[in-house]
Coordinates of C-alpha atoms in Angstrom, one line a residue:
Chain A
X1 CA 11.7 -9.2 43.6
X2 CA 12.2 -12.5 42.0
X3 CA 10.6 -14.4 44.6
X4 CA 7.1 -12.3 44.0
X5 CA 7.9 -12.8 40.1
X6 CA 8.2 -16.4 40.5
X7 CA 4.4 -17.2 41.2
X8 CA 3.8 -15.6 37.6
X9 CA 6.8 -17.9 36.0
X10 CA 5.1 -21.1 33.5
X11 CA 8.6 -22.3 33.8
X12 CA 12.6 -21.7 34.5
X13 CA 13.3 -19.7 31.6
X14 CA 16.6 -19.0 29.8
X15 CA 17.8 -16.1 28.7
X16 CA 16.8 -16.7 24.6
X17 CA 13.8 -18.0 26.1
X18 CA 12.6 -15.2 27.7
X19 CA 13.7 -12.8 24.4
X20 CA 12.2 -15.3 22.1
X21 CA 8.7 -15.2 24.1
X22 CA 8.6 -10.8 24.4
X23 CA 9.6 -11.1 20.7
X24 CA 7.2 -13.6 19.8
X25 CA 4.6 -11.9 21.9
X26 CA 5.2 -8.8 20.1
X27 CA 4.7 -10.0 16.8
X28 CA 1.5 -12.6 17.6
X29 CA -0.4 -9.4 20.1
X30 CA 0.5 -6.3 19.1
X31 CA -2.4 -4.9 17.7
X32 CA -4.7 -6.7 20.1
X33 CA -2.9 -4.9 23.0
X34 CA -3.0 -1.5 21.3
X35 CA -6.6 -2.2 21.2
X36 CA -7.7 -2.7 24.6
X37 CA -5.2 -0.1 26.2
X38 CA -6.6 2.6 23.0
X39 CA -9.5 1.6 23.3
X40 CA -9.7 2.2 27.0
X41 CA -8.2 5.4 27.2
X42 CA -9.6 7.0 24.0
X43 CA -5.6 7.7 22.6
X44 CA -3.5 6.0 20.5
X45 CA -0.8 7.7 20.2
X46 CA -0.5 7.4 24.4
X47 CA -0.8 3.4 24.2
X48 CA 1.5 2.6 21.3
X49 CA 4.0 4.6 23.6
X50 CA 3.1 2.5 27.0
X51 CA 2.9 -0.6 24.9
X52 CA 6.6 0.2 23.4
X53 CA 7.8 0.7 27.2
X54 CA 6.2 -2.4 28.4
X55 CA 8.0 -4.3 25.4
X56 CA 11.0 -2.9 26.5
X57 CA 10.1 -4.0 30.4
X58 CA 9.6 -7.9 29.2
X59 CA 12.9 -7.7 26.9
X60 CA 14.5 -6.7 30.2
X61 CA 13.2 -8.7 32.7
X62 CA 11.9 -11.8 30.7
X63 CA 15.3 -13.0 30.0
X64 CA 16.1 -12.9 33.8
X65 CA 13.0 -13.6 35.8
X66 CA 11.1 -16.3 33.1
X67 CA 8.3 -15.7 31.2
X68 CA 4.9 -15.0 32.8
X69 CA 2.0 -17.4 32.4
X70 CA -0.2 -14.8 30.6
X71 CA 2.9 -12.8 28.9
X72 CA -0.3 -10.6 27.1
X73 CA -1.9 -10.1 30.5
X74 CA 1.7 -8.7 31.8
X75 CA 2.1 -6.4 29.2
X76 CA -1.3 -4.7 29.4
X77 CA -0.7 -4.4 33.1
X78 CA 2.7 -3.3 32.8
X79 CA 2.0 -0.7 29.7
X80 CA -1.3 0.9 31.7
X81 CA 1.1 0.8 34.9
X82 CA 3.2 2.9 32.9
X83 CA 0.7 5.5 31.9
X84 CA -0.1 6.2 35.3
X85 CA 3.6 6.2 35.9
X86 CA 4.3 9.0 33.2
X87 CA 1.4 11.1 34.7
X88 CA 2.9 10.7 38.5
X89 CA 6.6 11.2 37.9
X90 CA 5.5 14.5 36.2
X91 CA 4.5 15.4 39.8
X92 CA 6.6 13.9 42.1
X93 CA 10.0 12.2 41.4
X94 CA 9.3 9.3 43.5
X95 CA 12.1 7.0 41.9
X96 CA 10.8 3.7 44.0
X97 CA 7.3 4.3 43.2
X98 CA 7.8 2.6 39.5
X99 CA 9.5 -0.4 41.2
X100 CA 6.8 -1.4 43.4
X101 CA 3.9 -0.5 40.8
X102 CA 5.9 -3.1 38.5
X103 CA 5.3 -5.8 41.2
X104 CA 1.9 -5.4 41.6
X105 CA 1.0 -5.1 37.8
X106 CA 2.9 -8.9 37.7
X107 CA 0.3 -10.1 40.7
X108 CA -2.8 -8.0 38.8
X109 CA -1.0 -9.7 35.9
X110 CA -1.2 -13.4 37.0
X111 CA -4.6 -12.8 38.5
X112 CA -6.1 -12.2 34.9
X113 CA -7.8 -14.3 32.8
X114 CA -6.3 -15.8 30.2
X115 CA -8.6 -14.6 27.5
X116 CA -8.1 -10.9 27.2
X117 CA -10.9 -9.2 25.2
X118 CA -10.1 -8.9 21.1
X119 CA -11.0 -5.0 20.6
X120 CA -9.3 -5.0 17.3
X121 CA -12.3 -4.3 15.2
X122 CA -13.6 -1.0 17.4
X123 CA -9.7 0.4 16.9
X124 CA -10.5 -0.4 13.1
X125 CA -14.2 1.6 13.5
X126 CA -12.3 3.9 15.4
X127 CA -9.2 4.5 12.4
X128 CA -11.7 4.4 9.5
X129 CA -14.4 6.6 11.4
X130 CA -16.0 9.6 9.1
X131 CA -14.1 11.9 10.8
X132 CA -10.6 10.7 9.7
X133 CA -9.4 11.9 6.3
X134 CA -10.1 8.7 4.1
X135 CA -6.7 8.5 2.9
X136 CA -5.1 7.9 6.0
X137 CA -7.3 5.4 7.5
X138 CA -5.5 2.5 5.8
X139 CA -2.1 3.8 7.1
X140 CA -3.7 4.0 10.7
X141 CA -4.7 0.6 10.5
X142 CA -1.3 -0.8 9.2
X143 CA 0.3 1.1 11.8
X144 CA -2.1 0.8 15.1
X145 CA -3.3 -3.2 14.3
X146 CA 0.0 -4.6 12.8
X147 CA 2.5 -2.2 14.0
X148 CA 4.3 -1.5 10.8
X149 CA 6.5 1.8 11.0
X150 CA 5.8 5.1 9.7
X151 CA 8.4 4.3 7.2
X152 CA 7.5 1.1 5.2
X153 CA 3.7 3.0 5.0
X154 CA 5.4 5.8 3.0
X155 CA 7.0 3.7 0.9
X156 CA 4.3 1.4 0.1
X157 CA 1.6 4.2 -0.4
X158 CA 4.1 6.7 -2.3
X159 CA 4.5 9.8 0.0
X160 CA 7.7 10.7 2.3
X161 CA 7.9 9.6 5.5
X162 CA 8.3 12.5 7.2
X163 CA 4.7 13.4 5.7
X164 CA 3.2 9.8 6.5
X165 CA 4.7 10.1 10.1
X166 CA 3.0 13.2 10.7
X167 CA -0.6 12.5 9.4
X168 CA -0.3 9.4 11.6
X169 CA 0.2 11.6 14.0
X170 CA -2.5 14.2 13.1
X171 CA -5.1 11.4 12.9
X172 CA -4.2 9.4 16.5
X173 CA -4.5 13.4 17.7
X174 CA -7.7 13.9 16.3
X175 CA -9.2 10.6 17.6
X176 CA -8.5 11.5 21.1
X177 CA -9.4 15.3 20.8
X178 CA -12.0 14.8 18.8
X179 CA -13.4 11.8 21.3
X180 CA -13.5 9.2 18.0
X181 CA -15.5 6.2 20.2
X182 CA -13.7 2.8 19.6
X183 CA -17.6 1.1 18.9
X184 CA -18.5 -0.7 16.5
X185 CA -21.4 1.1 15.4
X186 CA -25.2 0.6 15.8
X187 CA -27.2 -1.2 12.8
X188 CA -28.6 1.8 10.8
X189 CA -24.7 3.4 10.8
X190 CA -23.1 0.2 10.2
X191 CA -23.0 -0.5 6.7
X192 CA -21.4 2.8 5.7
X193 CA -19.2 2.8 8.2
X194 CA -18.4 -0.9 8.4
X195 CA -17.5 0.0 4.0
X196 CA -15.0 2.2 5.3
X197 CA -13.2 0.0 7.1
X198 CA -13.1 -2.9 4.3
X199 CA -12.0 0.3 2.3
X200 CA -9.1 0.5 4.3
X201 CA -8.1 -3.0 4.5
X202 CA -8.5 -3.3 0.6
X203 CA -6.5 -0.4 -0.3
X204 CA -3.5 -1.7 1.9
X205 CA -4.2 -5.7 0.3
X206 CA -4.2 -3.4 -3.3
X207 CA -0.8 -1.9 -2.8
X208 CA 1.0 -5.0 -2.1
X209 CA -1.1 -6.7 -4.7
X210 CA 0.3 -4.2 -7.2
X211 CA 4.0 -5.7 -7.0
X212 CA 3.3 -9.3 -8.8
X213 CA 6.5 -10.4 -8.3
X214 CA 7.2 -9.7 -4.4
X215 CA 10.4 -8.8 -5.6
X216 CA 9.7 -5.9 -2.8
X217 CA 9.1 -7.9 0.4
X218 CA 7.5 -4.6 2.1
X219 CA 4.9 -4.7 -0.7
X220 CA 4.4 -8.8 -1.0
X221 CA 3.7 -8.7 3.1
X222 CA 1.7 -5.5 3.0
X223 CA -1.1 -8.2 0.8
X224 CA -0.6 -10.8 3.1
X225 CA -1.1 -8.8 5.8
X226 CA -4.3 -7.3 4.2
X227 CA -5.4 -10.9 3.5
X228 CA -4.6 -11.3 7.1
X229 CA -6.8 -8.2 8.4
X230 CA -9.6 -9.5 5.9
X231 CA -9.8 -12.4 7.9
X232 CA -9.5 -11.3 10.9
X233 CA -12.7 -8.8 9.9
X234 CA -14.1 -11.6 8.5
X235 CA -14.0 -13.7 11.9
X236 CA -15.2 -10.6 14.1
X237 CA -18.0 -9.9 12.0
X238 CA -18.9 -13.4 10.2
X239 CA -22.6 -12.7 9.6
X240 CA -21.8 -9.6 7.5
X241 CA -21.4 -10.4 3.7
X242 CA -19.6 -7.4 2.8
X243 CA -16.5 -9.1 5.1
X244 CA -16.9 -12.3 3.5
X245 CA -16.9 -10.4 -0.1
X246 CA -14.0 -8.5 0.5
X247 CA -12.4 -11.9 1.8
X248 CA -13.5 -13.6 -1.1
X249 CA -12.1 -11.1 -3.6
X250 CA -8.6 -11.0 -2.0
X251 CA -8.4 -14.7 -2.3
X252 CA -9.2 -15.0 -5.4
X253 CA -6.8 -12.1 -6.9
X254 CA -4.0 -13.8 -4.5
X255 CA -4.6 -17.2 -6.2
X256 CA -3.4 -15.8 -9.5
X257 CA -0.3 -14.1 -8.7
X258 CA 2.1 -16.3 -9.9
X259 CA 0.7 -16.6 -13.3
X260 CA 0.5 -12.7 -13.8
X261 CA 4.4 -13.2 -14.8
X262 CA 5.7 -15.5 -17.2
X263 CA 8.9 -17.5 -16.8
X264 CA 10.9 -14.3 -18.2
X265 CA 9.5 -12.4 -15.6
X266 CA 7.1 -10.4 -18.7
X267 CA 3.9 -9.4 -17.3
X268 CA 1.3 -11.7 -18.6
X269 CA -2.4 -10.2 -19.2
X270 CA -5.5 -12.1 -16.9
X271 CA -7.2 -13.5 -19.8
X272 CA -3.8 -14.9 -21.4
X273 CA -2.8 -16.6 -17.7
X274 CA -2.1 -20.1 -17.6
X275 CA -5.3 -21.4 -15.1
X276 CA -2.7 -23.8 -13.9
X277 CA -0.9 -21.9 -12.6
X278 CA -4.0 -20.9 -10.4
X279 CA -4.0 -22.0 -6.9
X280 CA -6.8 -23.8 -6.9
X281 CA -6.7 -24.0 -3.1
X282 CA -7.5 -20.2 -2.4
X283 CA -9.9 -20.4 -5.6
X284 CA -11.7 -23.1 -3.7
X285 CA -11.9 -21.2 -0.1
X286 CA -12.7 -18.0 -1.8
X287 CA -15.8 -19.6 -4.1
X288 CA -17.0 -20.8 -0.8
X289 CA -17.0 -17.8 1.1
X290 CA -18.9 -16.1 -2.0
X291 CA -21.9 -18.8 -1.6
X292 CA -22.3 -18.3 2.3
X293 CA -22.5 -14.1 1.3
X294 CA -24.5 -15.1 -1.2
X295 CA -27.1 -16.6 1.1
X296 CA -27.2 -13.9 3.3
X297 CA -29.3 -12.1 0.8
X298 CA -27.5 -8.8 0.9
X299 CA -25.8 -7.6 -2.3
X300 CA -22.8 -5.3 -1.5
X301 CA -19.5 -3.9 -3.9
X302 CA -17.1 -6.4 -2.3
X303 CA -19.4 -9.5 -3.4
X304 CA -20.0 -8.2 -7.1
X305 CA -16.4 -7.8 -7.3
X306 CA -15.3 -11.3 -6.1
X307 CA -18.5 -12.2 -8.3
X308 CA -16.6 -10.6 -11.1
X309 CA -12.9 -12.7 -10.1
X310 CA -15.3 -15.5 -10.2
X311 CA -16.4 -15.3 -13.7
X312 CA -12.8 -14.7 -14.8
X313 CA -11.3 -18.4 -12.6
X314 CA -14.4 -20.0 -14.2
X315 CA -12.2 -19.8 -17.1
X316 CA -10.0 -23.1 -15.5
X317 CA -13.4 -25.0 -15.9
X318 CA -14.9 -24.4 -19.2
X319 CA -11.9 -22.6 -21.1
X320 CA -13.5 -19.7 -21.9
X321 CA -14.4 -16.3 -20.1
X322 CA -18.1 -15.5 -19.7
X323 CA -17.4 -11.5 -20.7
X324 CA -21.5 -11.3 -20.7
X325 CA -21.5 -12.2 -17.3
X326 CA -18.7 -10.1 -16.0
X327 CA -20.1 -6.8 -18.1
X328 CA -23.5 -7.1 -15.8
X329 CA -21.7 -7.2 -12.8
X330 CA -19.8 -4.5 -13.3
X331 CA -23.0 -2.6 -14.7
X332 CA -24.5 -3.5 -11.2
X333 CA -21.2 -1.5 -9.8
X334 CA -21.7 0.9 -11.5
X335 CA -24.9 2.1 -10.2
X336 CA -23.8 1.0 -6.9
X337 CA -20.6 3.2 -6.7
X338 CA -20.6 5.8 -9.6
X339 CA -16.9 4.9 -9.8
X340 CA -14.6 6.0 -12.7
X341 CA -12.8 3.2 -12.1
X342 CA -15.6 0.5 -12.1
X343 CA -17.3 2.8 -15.4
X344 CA -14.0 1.5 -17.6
X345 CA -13.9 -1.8 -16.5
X346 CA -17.6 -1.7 -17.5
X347 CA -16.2 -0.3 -20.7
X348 CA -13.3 -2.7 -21.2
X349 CA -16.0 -5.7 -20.0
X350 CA -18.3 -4.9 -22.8
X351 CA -15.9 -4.1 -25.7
X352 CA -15.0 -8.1 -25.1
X353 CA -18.4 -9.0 -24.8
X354 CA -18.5 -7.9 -28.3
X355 CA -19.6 -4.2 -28.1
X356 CA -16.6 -1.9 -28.6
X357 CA -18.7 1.1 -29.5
X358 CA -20.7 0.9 -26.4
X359 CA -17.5 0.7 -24.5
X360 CA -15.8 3.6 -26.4
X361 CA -19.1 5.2 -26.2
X362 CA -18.9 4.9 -22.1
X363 CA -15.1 5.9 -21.9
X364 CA -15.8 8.9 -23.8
X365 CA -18.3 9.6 -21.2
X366 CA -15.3 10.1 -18.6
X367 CA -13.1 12.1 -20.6
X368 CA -14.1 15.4 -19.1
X369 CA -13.3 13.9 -15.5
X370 CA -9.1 15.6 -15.1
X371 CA -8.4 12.7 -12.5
X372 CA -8.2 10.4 -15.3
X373 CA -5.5 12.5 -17.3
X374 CA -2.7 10.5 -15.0
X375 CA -4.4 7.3 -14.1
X376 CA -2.9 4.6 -16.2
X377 CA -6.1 2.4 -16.4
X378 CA -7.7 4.6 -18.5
X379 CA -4.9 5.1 -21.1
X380 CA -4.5 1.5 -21.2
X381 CA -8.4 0.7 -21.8
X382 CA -9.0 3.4 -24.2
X383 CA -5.6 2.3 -26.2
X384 CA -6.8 -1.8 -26.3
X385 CA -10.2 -0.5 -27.1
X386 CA -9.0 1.6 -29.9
X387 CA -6.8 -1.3 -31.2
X388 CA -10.3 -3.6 -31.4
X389 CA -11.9 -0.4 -32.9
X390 CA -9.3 -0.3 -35.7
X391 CA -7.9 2.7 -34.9
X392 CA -4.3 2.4 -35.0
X393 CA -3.4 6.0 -34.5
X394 CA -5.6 6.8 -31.8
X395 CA -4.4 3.6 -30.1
X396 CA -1.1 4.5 -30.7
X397 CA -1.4 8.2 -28.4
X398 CA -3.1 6.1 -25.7
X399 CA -0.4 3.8 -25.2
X400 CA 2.1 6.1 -25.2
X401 CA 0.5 7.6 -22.4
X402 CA -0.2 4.6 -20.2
X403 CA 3.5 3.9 -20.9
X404 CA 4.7 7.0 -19.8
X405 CA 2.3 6.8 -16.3
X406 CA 3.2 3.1 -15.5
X407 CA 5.6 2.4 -12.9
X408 CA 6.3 -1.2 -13.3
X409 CA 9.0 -2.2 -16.4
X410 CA 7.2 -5.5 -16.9
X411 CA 3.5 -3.6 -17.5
X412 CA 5.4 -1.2 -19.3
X413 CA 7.0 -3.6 -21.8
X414 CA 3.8 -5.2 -22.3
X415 CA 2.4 -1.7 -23.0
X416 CA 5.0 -1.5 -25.8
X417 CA 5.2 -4.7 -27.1
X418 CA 1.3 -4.1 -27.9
X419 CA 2.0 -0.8 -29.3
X420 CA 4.9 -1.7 -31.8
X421 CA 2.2 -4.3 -32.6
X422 CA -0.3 -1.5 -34.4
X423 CA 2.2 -0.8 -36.8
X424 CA 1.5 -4.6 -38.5
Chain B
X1 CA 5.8 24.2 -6.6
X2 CA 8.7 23.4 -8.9
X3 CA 10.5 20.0 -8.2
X4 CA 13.4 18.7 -9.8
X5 CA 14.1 15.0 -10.6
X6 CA 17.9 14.0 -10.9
X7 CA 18.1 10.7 -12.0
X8 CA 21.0 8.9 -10.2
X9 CA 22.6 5.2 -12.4
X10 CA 25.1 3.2 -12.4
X11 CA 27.1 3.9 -15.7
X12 CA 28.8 0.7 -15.4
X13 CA 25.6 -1.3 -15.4
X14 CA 24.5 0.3 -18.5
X15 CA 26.0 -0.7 -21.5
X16 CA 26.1 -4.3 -19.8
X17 CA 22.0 -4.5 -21.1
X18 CA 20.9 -6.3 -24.0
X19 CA 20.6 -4.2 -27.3
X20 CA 16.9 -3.9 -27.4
X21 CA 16.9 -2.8 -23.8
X22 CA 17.9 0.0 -24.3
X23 CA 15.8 0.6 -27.3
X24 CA 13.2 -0.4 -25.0
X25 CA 14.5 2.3 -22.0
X26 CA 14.2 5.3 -24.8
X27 CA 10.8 4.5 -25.9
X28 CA 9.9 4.1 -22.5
X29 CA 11.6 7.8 -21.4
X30 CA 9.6 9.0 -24.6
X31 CA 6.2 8.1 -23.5
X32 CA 7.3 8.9 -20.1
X33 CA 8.0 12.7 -21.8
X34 CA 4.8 12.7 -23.3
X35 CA 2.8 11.9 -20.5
X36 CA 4.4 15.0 -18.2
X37 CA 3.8 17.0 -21.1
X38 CA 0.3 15.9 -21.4
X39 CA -0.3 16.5 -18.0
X40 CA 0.7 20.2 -17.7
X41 CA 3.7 20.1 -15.6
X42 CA 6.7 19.4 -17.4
X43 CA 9.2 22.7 -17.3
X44 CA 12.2 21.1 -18.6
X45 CA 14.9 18.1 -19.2
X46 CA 18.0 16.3 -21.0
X47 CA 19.6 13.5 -21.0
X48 CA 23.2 14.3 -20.0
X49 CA 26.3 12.6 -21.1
X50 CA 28.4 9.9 -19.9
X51 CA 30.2 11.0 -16.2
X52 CA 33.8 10.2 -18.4
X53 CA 33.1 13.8 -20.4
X54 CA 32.2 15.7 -16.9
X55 CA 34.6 18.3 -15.2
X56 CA 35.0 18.8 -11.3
X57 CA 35.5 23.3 -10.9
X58 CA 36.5 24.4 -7.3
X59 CA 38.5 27.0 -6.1
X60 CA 40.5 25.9 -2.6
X61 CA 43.1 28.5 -1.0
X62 CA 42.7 30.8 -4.0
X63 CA 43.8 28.1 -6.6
X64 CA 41.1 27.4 -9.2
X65 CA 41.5 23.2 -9.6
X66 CA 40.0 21.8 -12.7
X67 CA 39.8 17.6 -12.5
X68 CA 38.5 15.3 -15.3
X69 CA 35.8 13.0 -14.7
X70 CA 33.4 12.5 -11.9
X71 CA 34.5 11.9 -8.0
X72 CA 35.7 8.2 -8.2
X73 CA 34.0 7.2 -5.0
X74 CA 30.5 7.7 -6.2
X75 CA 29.0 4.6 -8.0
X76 CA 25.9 6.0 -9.2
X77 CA 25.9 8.9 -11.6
X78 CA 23.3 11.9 -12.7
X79 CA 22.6 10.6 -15.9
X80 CA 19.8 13.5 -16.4
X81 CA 17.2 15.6 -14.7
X82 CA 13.4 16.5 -15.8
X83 CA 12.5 19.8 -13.9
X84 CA 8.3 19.5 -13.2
X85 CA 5.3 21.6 -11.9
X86 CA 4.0 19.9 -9.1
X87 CA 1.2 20.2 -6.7
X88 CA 3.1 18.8 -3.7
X89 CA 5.8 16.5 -2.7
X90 CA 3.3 13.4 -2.9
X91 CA 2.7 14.2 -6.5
X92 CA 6.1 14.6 -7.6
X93 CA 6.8 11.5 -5.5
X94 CA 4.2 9.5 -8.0
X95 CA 5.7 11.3 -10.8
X96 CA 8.9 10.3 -10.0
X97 CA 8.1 6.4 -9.9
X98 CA 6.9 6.6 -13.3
X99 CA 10.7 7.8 -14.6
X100 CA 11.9 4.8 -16.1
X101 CA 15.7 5.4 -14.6
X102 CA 13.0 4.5 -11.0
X103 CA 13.8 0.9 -12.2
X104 CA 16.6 0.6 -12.1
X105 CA 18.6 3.9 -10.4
X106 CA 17.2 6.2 -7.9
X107 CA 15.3 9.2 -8.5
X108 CA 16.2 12.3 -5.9
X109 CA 13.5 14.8 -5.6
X110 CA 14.2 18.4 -4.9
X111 CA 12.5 21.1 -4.5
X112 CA 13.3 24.0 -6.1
X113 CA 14.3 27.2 -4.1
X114 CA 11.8 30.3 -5.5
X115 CA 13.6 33.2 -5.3
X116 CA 9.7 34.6 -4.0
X117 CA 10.3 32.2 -1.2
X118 CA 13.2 34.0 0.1
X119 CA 11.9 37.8 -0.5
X120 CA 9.2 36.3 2.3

């Protein structure tokens, strides 16, 4: 065997080496590999298991026999070797058979280009397609493109494991029963369903995004790593604006999170941040990618809300924030998205433009909507809105309740600090 | 579905805090109070005393044994419990990262066994 092996070997490998290179190839390819082998055979579940033995194959044999020349070319051969395998040695018990198919998967292996095809983006179209349940599709995508476990999900999105592990496994069922195509879709679908998929890559940037500190490295990475899927979207698809946007508004809300705490580690509110603290770098990249979307003549969510980050950095140049500007933009959301959300940033937006009624006035509008009963955004809107109102006792209930909802102790001292404040 | 919340510390990390800290910590478990109440699905919950005032009760070859204080081995203690009305496990997940003992303990989140359950 090591002769045949030996045509495929870059170089004589040692032991580390050969670990080293199955680890490092592990880490660099993993969701490209899941996306050619899922994206061939139409199940995801079946290919994260074929890639996981194939891993296991180059640990093995790596170490021993070198490193291929194409190590991603080996494991797709090996891991689709082993599919077939699993399906034949449920029929016969040929014990050899696996041997020899290992051999010629390393000559199919070195016979392959160098360049295997990036199907990344149809597994994303494929995890954040209509028919998967939109709460899971950022999950999927964590756990199919980047191979984070079912584990760190939970724990990062707030449910158990045992339930994230088995909607990841409901939705990798339905996508092969239900025949979920890995395509990126044709023009007239693609904007609503190419929305779902930056949805998905937001939502997983957002939950790292909400741990300022990165005192929880799962969280810290999970924003890298949606910074990283951003542009890696961004790349696949560079003459849609919407993945620009997106792009654009992760950079800019990365750039500023070292000055969201103070040197005490208390939470320190956007408009109070210290613009030097800005890194200017990512402000720079992410003001740039805003002007090419810009261009491209297509308005979408993800550019009015970098538009909106914008406004607020604009505030290192000229010292002040343009609230004017930031209230339009966010009215322009508004009629774009019919968000809660957006409607009391609108609210928030205006009050510091100078119109606290007409902010009141539009939070009042969402009172009826439950949802908002236990979402701490609105408590904490309505209670600094109050406070510029001059309603000290009203503002005092609403803190008290986006105190009593918020999770992190430095937001929550904050909360207090301006609360003990009304009684002045 | 009800859910308790048993709030696990370490006693001998409290009284280490500053002063105001803890002033800070009640304020924090009142709005914290308020907000469950507010959202229709607090049932119940106390702050419990320091594990130095607890009594261990078993009964082992007939013998009742009575011991004073909490087993030695354990590090963290229950410190309290807040007994909710939750939809599902995810929700009293969420509800139990907003406890303010989350920051600094753990929060362990049962559910509760319904005697209805059981009749089933």
């Amino acid at each position: 065997m090591g002769s045949d092996i030996g045509r495929a070997v870059k170089q004589p490998a040692t032991e580390s080496d050969g670990r080293a290179a199955a680890e490092a190839a592990a880490r660099r390819s993993y969701g490209k590999l899941v996306a050619i082998l899922a994206s061939r055979s139409g199940d995801v579940a079946a290919a994260e298991d074929a890639l996981a033995d194939a891993f296991a194959a180059a640990l093995e044999q790596w170490p021993v026999s070198g490193v291929p020349a194409n190590p991603e070319g080996w494991l797709v051969a090996v891991a689709q070797r082993r599919t077939v395998d699993a399906i034949r040695r449920r029929r016969t018990s040929a014990e050899g058979a696996a041997h020899l198919q290992l051999i010629a998967a390393e000559i199919e292996a070195s016979s392959m280009e160098d360049d295997l095809p990036d199907e990344r983006l149809r597994l994303m179209f494929a995890c954040a397609h209509p028919a998967i349940e939109p709460s899971i599709r950022a999950p999927l995508i964590l756990q199919t493109i980047l191979g984070f476990d079912a584990a760190v999900i939970a724990s990062a999105f707030l449910v158990s494991p045992a339930t994230m592990g088995q909607r990841l496994v409901r939705a990798k069922n339905r996508i092969r029963e239900a025949g979920i195509p890995f395509r990126i879709p044709e023009r007239d679908a693609l904007d609503e369903r190419l929305d779902a998929v930056l949805e998905a890559i937001y939502a997983a940037f957002a939950e790292g995004w909400a741990d300022p500190t990165g005192a929880e490295s799962r969280r810290r990475n999970l924003a890298t790593e949606g910074i990283w899927l951003g542009r890696l979207t961004a790349s696949l698809m560079p003459d849609e604006p919407e993945t620009l946007g997106l792009l654009a508004l992760m950079l800019f809300a990365e750039a500023r999170r070292a000055a969201r705490r103070d040197s005490n580690g208390d939470y320190v509110p956007l408009a109070e941040q210290d613009t030097k603290v800005w890194d200017s770098g990512l402000i720079d990249e992410a003001e740039g990618l805003l002007r090419r979307a810009g261009v491209m003549g297509k308005i979408g969510r993800y550019q009015l809300e970098a538009a909106v980050q914008s406004a607020h950095v604009a505030r290192r140049l000229t010292g002040e924030t343009d609230w004017q500007a930031i209230a339009r933009f966010y009215e322009a959301l508004s009629r774009m998205t019919q968000s809660p959300v957006v409607a009391i940033n609108h609210a928030v937006a205006l009050a510091h433009a100078g119109d606290t009624g007409a902010g009141l006035a539009l939070l009042g509008t969402l009172a009826d909507d439950k949802r908002l009963l236990t979402y701490q955004p609105y408590w904490a809107a309505r209670a600094e809105l109050l406070t510029l109102a001059q309603k000290p006792l009203e503002a005092h209930e609403a803190y008290g309740m986006a105190i009593g909802l918020e999770t992190d102790p430095a937001i929550r001292k904050f909360l207090q600090s301006r609360r003990a404040r009304l009684r002045n | 579905m009800r859910y308790m919340l048993f709030i696990h510390l370490d006693e001998s990390q409290m009284p280490k805090s500053p002063a105001d800290k803890g002033y800070e910590m009640l304020a924090a478990y009142g709005a914290y109070n308020e907000a469950l109440k507010k959202a229709g699905i607090y049932l119940a919950g106390d702050r419990l005393t320091p594990s130095a005032t607890t009594t261990q009760v078993r009964i082992a070859d007939g013998k009742t044994s009575v011991l004073d204080g909490p087993y030695a081995e354990t590090r963290e203690q229950i410190g309290g419990y807040y007994i909710i009305e939750a939809e599902d496990l995810d929700s009293a997940i969420a509800w139990a990262a907003r406890c303010p003992g989350a920051n600094h303990g753990t929060i362990e989140v049962r559910l509760i066994w319904e005697a209805t359950s059981v009749a089933q």
